[in-house]
Coordinates of C-alpha atoms (C1' of nucleotides) in Angstrom, one line a residue:
Chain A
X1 CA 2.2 -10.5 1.1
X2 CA -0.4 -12.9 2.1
X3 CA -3.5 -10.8 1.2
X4 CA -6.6 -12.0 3.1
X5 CA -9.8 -13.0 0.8
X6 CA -12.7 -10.6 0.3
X7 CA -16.3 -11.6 -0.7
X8 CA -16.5 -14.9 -0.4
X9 CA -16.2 -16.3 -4.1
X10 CA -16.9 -20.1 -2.7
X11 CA -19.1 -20.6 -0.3
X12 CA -22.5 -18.5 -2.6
X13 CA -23.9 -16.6 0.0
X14 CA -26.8 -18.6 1.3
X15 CA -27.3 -19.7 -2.2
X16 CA -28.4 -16.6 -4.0
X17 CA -25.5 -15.2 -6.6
X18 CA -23.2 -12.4 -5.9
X19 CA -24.5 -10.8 -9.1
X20 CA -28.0 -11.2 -7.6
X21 CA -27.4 -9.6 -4.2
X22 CA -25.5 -6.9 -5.8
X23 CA -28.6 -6.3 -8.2
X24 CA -30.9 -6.3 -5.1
X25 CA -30.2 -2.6 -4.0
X26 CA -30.8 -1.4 -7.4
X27 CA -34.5 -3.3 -7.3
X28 CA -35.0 -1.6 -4.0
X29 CA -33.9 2.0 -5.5
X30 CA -36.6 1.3 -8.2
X31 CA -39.3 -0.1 -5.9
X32 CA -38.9 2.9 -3.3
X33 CA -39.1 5.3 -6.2
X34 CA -42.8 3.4 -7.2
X35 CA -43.4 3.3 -4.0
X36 CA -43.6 6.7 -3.5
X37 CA -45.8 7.0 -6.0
X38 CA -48.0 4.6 -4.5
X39 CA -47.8 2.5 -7.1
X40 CA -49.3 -0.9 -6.2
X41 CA -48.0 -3.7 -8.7
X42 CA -45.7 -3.4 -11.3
X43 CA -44.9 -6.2 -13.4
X44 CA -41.3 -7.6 -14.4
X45 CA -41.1 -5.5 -17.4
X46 CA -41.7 -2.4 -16.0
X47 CA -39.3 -2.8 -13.2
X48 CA -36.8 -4.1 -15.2
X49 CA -36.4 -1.3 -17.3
X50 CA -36.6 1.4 -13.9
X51 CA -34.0 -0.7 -12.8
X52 CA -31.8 -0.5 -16.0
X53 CA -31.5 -4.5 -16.3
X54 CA -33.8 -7.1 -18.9
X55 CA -36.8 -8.8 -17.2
X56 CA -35.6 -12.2 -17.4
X57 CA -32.6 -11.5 -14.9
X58 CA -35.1 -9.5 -12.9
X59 CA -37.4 -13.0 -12.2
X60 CA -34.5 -14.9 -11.9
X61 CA -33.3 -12.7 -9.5
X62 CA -36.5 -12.8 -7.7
X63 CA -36.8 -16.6 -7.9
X64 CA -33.8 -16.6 -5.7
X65 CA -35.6 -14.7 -3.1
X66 CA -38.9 -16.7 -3.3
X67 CA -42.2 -16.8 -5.3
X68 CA -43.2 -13.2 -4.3
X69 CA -44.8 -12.6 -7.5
X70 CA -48.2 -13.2 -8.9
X71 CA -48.4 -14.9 -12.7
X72 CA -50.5 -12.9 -14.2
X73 CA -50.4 -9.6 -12.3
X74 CA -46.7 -8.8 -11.4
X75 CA -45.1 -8.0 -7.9
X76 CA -46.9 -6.4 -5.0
X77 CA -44.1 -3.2 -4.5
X78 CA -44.9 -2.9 -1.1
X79 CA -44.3 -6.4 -0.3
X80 CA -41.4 -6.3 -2.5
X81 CA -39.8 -3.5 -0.7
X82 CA -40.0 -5.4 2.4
X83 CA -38.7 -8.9 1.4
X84 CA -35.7 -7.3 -0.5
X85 CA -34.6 -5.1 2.4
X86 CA -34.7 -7.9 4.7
X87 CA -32.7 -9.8 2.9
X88 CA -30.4 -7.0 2.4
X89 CA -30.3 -6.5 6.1
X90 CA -31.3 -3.4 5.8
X91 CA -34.6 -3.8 8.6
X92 CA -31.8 -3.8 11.0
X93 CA -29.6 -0.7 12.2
X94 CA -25.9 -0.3 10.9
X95 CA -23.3 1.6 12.9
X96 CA -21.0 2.9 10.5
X97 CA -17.5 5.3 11.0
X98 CA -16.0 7.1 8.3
X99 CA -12.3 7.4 8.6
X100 CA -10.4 10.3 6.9
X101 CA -12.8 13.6 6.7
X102 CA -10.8 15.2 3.8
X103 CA -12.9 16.3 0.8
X104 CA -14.3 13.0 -0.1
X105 CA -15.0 11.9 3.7
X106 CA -16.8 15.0 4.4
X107 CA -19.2 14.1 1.0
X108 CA -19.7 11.0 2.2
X109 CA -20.6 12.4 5.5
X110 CA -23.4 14.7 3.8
X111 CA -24.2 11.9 2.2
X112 CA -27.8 11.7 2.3
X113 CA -28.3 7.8 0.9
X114 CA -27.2 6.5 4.3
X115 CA -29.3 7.2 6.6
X116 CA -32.5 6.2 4.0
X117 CA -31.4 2.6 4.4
X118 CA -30.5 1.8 8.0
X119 CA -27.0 2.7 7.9
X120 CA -26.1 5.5 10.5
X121 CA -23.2 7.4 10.4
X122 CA -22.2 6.2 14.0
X123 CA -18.4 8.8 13.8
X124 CA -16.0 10.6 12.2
X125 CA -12.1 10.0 12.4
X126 CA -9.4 11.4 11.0
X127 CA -6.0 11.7 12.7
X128 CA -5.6 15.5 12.1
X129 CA -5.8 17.1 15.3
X130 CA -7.0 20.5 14.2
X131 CA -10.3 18.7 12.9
X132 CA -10.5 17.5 16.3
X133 CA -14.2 19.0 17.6
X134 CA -15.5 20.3 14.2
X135 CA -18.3 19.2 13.2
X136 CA -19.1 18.0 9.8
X137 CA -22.7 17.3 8.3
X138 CA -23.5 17.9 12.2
X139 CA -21.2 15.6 13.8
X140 CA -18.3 16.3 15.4
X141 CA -15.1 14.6 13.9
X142 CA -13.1 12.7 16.1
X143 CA -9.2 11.9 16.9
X144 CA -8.0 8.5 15.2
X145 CA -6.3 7.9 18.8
X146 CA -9.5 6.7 19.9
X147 CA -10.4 5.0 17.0
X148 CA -10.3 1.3 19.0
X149 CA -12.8 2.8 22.1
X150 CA -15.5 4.7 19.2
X151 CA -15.7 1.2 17.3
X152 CA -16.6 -0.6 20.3
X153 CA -18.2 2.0 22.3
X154 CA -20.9 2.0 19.2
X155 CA -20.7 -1.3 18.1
X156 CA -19.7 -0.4 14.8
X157 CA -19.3 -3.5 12.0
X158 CA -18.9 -1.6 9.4
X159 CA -15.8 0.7 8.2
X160 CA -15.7 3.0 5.6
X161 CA -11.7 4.5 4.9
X162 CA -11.6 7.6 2.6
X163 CA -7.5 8.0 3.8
X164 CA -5.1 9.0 1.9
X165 CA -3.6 5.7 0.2
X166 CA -0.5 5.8 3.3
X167 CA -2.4 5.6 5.8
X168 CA -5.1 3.2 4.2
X169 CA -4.0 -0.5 5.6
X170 CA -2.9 1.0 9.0
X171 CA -6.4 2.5 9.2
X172 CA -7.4 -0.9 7.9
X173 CA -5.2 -2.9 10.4
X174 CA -6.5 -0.9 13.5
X175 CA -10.5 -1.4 12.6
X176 CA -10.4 -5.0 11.8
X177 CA -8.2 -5.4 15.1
X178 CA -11.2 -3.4 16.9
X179 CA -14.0 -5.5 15.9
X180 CA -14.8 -4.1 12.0
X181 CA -16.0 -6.7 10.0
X182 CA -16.9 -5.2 6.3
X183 CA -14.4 -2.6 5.2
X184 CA -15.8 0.4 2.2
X185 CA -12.0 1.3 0.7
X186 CA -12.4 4.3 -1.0
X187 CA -8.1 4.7 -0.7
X188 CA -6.6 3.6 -3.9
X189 CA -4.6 0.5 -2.5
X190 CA -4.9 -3.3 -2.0
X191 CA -6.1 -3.7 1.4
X192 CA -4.9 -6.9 3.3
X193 CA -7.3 -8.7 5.6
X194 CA -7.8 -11.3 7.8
X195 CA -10.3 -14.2 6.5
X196 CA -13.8 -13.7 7.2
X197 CA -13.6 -9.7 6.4
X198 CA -15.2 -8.7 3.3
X199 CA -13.3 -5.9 1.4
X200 CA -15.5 -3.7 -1.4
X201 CA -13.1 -0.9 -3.3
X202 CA -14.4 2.1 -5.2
X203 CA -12.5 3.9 -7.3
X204 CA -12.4 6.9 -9.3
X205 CA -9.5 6.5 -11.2
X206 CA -10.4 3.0 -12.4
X207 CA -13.5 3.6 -13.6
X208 CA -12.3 6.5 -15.8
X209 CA -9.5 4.1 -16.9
X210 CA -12.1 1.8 -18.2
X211 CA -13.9 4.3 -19.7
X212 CA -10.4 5.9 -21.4
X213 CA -10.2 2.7 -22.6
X214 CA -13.5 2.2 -24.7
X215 CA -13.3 5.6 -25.8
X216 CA -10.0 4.6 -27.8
X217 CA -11.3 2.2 -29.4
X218 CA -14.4 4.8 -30.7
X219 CA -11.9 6.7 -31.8
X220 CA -10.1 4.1 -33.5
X221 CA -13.0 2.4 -35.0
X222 CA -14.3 5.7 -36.2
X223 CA -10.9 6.1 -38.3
X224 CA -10.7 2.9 -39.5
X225 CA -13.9 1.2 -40.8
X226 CA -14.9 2.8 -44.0
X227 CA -18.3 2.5 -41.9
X228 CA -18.4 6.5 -42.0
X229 CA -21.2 7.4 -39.3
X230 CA -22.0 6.0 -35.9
X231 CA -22.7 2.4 -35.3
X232 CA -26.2 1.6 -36.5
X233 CA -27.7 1.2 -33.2
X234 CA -28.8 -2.8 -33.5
X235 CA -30.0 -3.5 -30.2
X236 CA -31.6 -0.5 -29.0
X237 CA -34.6 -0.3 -26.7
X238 CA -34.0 -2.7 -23.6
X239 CA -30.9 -3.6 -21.3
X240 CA -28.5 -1.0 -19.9
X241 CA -26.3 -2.9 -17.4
X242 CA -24.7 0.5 -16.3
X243 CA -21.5 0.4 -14.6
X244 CA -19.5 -2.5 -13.1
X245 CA -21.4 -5.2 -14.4
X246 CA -19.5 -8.1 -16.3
X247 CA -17.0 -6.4 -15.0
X248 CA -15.4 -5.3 -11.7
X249 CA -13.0 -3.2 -9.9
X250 CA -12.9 0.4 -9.1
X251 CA -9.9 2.8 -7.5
X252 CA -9.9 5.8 -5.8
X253 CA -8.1 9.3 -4.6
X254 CA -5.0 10.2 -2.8
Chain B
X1 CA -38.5 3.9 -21.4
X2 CA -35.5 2.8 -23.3
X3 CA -32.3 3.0 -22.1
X4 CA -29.6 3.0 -24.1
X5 CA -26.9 0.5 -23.8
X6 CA -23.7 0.9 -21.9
X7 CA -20.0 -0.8 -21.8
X8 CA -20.5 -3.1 -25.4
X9 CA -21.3 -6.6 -24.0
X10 CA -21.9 -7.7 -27.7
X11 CA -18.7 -6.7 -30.0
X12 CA -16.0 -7.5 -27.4
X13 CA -13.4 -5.0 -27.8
X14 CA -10.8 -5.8 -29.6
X15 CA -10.4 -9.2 -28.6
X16 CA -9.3 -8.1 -24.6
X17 CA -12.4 -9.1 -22.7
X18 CA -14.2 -6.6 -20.6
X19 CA -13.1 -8.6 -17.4
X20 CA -9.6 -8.1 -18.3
X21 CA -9.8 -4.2 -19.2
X22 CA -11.2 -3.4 -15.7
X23 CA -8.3 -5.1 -14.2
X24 CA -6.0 -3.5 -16.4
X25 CA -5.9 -0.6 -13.9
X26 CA -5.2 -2.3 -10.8
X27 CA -1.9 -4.2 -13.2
X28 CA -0.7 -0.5 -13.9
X29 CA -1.0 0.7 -10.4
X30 CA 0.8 -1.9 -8.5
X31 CA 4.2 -1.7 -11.8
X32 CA 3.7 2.1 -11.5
X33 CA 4.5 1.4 -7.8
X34 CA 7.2 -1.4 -8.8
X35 CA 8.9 1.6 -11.4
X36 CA 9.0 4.1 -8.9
X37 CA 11.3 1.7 -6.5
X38 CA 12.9 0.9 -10.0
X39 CA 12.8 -2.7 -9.7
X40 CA 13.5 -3.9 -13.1
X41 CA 11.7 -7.1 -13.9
X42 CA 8.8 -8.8 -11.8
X43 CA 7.4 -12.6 -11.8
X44 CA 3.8 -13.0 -12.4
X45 CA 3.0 -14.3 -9.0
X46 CA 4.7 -11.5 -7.5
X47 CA 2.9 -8.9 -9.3
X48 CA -0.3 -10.9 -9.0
X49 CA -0.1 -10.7 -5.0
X50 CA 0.6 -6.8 -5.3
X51 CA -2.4 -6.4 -7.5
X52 CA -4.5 -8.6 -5.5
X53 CA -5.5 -11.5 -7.9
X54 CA -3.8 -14.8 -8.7
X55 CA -1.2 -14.9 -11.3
X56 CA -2.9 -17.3 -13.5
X57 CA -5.2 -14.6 -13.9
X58 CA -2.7 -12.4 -14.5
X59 CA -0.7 -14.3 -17.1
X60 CA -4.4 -15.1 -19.0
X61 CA -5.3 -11.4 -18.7
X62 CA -1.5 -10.4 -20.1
X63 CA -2.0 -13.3 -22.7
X64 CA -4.8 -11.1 -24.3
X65 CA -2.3 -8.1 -25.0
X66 CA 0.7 -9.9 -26.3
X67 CA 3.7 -12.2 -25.2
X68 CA 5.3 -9.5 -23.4
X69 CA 7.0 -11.4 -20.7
X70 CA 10.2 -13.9 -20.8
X71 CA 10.0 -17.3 -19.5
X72 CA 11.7 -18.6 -16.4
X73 CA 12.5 -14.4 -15.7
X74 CA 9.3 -12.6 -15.3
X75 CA 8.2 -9.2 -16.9
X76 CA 10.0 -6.0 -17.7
X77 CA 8.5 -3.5 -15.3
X78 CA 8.8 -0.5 -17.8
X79 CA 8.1 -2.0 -20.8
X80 CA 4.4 -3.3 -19.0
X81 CA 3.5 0.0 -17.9
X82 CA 3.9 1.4 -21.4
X83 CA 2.2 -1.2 -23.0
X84 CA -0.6 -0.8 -20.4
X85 CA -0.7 2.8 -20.4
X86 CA -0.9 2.1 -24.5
X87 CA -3.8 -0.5 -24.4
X88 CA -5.8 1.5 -21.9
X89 CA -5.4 5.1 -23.8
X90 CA -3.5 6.5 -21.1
X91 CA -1.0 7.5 -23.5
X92 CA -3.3 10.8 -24.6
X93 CA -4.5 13.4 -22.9
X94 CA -8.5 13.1 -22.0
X95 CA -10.2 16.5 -21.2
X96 CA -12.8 15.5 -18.2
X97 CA -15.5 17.9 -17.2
X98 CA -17.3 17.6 -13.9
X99 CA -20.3 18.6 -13.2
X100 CA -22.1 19.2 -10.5
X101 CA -19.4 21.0 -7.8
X102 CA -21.0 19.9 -4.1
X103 CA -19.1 17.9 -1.3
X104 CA -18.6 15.3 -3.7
X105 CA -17.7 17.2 -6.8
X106 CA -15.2 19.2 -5.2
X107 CA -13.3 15.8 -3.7
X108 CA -13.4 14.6 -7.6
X109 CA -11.8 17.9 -8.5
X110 CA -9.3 17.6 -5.3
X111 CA -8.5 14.3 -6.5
X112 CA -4.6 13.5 -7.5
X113 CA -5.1 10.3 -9.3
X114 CA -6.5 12.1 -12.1
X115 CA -3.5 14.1 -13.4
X116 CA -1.5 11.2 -13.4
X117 CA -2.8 8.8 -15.7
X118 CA -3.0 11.1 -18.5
X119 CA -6.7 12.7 -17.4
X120 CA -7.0 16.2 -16.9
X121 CA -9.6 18.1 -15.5
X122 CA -11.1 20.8 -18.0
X123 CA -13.3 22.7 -16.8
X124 CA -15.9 22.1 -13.3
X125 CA -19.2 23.2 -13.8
X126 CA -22.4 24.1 -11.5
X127 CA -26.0 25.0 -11.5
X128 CA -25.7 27.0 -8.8
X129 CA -24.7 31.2 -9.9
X130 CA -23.1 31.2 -7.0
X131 CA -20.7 29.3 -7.4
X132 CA -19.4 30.5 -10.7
X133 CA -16.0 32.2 -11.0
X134 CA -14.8 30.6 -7.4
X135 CA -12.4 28.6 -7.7
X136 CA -12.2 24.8 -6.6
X137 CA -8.9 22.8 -6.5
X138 CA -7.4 25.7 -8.3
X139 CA -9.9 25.7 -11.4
X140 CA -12.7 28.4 -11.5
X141 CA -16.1 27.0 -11.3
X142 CA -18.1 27.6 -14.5
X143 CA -21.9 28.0 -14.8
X144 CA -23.9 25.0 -16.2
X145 CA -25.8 27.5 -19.4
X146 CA -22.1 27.4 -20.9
X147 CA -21.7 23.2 -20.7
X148 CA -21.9 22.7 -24.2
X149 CA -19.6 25.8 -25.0
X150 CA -17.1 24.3 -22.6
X151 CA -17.5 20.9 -24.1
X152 CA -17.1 21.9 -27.6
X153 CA -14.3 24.0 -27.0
X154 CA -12.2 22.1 -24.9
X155 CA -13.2 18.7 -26.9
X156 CA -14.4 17.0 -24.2
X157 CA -15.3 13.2 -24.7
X158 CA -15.5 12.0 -20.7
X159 CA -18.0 13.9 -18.3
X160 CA -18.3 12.9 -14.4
X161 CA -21.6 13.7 -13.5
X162 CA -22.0 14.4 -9.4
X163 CA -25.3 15.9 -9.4
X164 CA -28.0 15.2 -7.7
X165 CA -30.0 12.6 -8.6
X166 CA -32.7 14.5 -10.1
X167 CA -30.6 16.9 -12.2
X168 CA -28.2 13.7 -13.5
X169 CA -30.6 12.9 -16.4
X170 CA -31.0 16.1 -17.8
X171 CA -26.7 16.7 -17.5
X172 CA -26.3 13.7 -18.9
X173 CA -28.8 14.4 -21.7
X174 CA -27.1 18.0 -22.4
X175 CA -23.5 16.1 -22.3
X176 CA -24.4 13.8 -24.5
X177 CA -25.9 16.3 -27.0
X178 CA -22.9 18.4 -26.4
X179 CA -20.0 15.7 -27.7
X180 CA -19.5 13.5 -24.8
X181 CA -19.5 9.6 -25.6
X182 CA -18.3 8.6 -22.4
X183 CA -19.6 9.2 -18.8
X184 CA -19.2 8.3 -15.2
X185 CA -22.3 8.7 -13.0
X186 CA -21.9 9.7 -9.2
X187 CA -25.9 9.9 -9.4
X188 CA -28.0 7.6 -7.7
X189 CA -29.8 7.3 -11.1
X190 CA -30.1 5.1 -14.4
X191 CA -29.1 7.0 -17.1
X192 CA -30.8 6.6 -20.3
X193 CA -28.2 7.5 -23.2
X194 CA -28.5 6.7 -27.1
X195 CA -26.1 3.8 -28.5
X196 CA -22.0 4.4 -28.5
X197 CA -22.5 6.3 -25.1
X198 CA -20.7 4.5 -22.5
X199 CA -21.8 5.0 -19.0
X200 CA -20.1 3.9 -15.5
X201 CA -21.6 4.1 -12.3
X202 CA -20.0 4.7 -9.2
X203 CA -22.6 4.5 -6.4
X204 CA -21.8 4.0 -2.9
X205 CA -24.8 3.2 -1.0
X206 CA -25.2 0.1 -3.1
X207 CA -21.4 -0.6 -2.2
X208 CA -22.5 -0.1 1.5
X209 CA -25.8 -2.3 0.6
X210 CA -23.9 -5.4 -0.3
X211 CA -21.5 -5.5 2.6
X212 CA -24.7 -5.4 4.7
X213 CA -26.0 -8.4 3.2
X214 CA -22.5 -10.5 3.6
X215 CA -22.1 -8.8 7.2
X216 CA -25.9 -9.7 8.6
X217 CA -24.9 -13.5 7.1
X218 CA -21.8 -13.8 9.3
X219 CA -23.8 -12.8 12.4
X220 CA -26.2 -15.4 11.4
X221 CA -24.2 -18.0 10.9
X222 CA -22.4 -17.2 14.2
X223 CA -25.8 -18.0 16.0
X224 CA -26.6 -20.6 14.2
X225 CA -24.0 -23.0 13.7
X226 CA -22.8 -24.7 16.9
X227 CA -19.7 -24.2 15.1
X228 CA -18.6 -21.1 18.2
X229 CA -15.4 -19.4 16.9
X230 CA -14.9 -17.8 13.4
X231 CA -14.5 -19.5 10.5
X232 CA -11.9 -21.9 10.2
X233 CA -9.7 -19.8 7.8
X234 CA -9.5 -22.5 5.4
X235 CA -7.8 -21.1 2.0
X236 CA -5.5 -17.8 3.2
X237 CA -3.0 -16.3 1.7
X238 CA -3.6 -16.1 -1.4
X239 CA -6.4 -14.4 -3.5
X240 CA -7.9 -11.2 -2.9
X241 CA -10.7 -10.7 -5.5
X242 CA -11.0 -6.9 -3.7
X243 CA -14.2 -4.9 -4.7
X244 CA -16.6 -5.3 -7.2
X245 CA -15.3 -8.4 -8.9
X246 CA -17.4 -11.2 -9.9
X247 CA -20.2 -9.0 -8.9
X248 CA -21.6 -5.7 -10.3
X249 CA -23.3 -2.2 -9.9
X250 CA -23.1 0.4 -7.1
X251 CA -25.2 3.1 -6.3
X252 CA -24.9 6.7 -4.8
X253 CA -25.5 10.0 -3.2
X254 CA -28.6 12.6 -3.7
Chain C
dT1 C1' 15.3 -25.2 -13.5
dG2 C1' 11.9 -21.5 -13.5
dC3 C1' 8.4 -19.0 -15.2
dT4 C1' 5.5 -17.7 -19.1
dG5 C1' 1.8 -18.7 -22.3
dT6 C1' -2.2 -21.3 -23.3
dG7 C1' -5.5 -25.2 -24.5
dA8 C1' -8.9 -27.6 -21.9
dA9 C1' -11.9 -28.1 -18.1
dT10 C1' -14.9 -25.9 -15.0
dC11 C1' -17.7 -22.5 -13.0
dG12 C1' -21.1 -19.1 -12.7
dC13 C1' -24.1 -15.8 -14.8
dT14 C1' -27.2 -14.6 -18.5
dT15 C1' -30.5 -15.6 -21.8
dC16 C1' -34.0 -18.4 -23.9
dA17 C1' -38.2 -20.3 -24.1
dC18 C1' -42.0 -22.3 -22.2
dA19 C1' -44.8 -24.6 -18.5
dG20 C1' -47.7 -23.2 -14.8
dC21 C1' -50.9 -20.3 -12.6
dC22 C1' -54.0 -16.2 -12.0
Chain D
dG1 C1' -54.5 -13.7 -22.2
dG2 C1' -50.9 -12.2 -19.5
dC3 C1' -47.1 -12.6 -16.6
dT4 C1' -44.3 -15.2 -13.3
dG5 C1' -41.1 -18.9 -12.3
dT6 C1' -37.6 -22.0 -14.0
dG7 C1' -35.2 -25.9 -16.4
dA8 C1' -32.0 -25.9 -20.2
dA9 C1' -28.9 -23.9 -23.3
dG10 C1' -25.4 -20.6 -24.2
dC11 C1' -21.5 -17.8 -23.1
dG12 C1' -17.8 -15.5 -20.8
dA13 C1' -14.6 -15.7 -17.2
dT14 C1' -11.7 -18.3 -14.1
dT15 C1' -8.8 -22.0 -13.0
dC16 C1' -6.1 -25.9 -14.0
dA17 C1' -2.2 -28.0 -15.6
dC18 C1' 1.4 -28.5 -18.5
dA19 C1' 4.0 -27.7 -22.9
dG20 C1' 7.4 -24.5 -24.4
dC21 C1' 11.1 -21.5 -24.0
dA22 C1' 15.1 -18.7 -21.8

DNA sequence: TGCTGTGAATCGCTTCACAGCC
DNA sequence: GGCTGTGAAGCGATTCACAGCA
């Protein structure tokens, strides 16, 4: 059952953290956002809390990246906004397809956040021939028969697979055999791949599991403790680490 | 600014560390797959490979929830999932709203895997007038002036919030003040909630973001090193480590 | 003998706290 | 004086390796 490894725990990606690069886009929301407002400088603090994280991980973030700051003054956004996208790969253009146009394919297709940050919805696929020719968020879905001749034909590295879970590691199978290199699995399965493919999973069903989880305990702690009323917020103020954050996985839809 | 905290970093629930709950779900999917070919018992390295992570892992992470295996045999397939289903609050019925009925709303409400693990879907609910009364995925769309009517009424703890970015605040702030203590943001956004509100983020341009980063490295080490071919596939077979793991947050759609 | 359960070692990330520079 | 950049400490998660039990 030999399943292949996904992002590359070992060798630390030219030595900045996972955790880092997977803060970075968050930064980059933040700084677009100030940005726009033509903000100039903002300092650690100020970012850090747009960004829902503390300061301290913000600079050592940063530090990973390079002294872009200035003591005293803060971070030039604009400058920022640059060095972070480059090093996101973001400056360059990204071919992707989307494979299964059901409900959640065609939202990802209207997607609007992909275009904003160099990735280009490149095709659609889905093996149902009566989508065959219809367009979706203005582009016409294709046949999976040619899925092999669209992902080279564009250059496409990157795969996104909204199948149903059945059809998920064929799907998979065919675009790492054409050339995909980073696979987006929104189907609710383990995927298997070859070494040297990265695999990221999101899913719905997970996430609410985790949250079914803490709400339990709520509900139990609220029964038991003669505590009465809601926890006496200690720590209020700063931080936020929303979603995956010390933690991990995600599932999805059928 | 201040955001409110999210998943309880501090006061580890209950003893089972966060890392552990989130992989919880991923356990219960692959023995829910196991039951339904009714294969009675299962070692921990072959449920490991079926979840994607390696059994030591595994064995640490079922460690946390009791000795519920037997040595030299393996695990009792049905007696897991309850116990799973148990420590994870799958065992009640959670009432989810959703609001915010677009593309991606409608694939949430579409969605099977919710039904099945003990979530049901209580109500969908929109801005938009006209919307309200059709139905999607069977359920009548609801105008967003009755949320906290719905909420209270149908005792609603768990709202998905697939609005628009700028809309998710102010949801979030009228779920909140409505009941909910637990929510799971589709928004591109950082959601500011008071203490004892959980919040997860599901956001898939940052998803898309990170495998940018790891795919723009391969191509550069493929120039760089003289090395030629791929990378010598050094430990395969094992492993997996799929999706957001040692890593973090995700971002999403507008 | 085979596989679980777990202390001990290790690893990586986060947080602290302060030196260094504007 | 203020804010960045970063060693060092702290902490949680992973991995190792083996004792313990069927």
């Amino acid at each position: 059952m030999a399943t292949g490894r996904t992002h590359r725990p070992a060798t630390r990606s030219r030595g900045i953290p996972e955790a880092t690069v997977a803060r970075l886009p968050l930064y980059l929301r933040a700084l677009t956002a100030l940005s726009e407002r033509s903000v100039p400088t903002v300092s650690s603090e100020e970012l850090a809390a747009a960004a829902g994280v503390n300061s301290a991980k913000l600079r050592k973030d940063f530090s990973y990246l390079g002294s872009y700051g200035t003591r005293g003054v803060g971070y030039d956004v604009e400058y920022l906004v640059y060095q972070i996208s480059r090093e996101l790969g973001l400056t360059q253009d990204w071919p992707v397809v989307i494979v299964g146009i059901g409900n959640l394919g065609a939202a990802l297709a209207n997607y609007g956040g992909f275009a904003s940050r160099g990735f280009r919805v490149a095709a659609l696929i889905d093996a149902d021939p009566a989508m065959a020719g219809k367009p979706v968020a203005g582009i016409p879905v294709q046949h999976s028969d040619d899925l092999e001749k669209i992902i080279q034909d564009n250059g496409v590295s990157i795969g996104v697979i909204a199948t149903p879970a059945g059809a998920a590691q064929q799907v998979c199978d065919r675009l790492v055999a054409a050339g995909v290199t980073s696979i987006l699995n929104f189907a609710p399965t383990v995927l298997s791949v070859p070494d040297g493919v990265d695999v990221r999973k999101v899913d719905l069903s997970i996430e609410l599991q985790i949250l079914a989880f803490h709400e339990q305990r709520k509900a139990g702690e609220e029964a038991a403790s003669g505590d009465g009323a809601l926890p006496t917020a200690a720590a209020r103020s700063e931080s936020a680490d929303q979603g995956p954050d010390g933690d991990m996985p995600a599932v999805m839809p059928a």
